Short mmCIF file of C-alpha atoms in Angstrom, two decimals:
data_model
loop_
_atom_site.label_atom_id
_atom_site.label_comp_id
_atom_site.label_asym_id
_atom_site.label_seq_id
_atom_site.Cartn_x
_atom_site.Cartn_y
_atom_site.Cartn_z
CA UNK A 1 31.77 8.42 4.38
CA UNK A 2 31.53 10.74 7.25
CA UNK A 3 30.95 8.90 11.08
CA UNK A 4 30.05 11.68 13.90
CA UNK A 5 30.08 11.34 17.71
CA UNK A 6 29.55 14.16 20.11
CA UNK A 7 33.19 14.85 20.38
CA UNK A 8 34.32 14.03 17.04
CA UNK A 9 33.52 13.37 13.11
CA UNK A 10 35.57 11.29 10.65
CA UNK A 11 35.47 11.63 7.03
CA UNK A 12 37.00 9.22 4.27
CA UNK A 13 36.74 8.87 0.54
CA UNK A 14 38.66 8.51 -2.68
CA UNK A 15 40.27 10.93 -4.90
CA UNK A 16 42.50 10.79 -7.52
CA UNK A 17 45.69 12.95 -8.37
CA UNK A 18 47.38 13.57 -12.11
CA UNK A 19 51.67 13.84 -11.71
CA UNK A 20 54.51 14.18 -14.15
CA UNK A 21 56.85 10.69 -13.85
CA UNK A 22 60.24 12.58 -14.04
CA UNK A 23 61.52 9.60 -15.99
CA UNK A 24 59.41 9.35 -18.51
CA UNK A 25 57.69 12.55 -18.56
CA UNK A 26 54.82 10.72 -18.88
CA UNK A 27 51.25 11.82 -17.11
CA UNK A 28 50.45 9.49 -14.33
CA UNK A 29 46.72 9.30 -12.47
CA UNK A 30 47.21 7.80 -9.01
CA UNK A 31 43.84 6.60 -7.03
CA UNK A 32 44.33 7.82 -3.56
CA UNK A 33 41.95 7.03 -0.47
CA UNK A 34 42.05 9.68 2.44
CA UNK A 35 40.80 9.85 6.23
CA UNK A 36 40.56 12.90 8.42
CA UNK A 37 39.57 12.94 12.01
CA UNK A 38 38.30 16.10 13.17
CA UNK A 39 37.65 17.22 16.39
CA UNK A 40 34.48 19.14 16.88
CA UNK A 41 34.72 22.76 18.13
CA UNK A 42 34.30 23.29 22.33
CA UNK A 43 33.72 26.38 23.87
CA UNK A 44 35.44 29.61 22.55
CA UNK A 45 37.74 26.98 20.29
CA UNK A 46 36.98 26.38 16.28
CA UNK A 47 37.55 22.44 15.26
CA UNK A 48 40.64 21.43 14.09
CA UNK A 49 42.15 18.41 12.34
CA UNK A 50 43.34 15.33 15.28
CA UNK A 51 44.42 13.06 12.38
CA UNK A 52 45.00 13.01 8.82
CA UNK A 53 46.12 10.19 6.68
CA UNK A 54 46.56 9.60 2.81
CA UNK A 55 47.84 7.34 0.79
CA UNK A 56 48.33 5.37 -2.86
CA UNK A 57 45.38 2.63 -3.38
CA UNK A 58 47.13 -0.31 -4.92
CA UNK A 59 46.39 -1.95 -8.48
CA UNK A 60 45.06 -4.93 -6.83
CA UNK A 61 42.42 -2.79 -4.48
CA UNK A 62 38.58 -3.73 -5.49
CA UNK A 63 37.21 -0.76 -7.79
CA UNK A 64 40.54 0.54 -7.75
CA UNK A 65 40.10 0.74 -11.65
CA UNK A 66 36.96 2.76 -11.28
CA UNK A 67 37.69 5.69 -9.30
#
């Protein structure tokens, strides 16, 4: 999803990332859900990231199972 004012745009969605459990050595996929805020560029200035924030989608989360 991507929201834009004239100041700013933020942009969200779902990913998913692959890890090695160091226990078990076993392959684990993780769905993850991530949301940047970015700052649009002013004069002389290129845009930069105001906020950034990532995390684990738990089990229970609706679609969870489908990303």
């Amino acid at each position: 999803q991507r929201l834009t004012s004239d100041r700013a745009t933020l942009v969200s969605g779902l990913y998913t990332f692959t890890w090695q459990d160091p226990l078990t050595n076993a392959t684990v996929v993780t769905p993850a859900r991530y949301t940047f805020a970015v700052r649009d560029a002013r004069q002389g200035e290129a845009a930069r990231i105001s906020l950034h924030h990532s995390s684990h989608i738990p089990g229970n989360y609706p679609g969870a199972d489908q990303i």
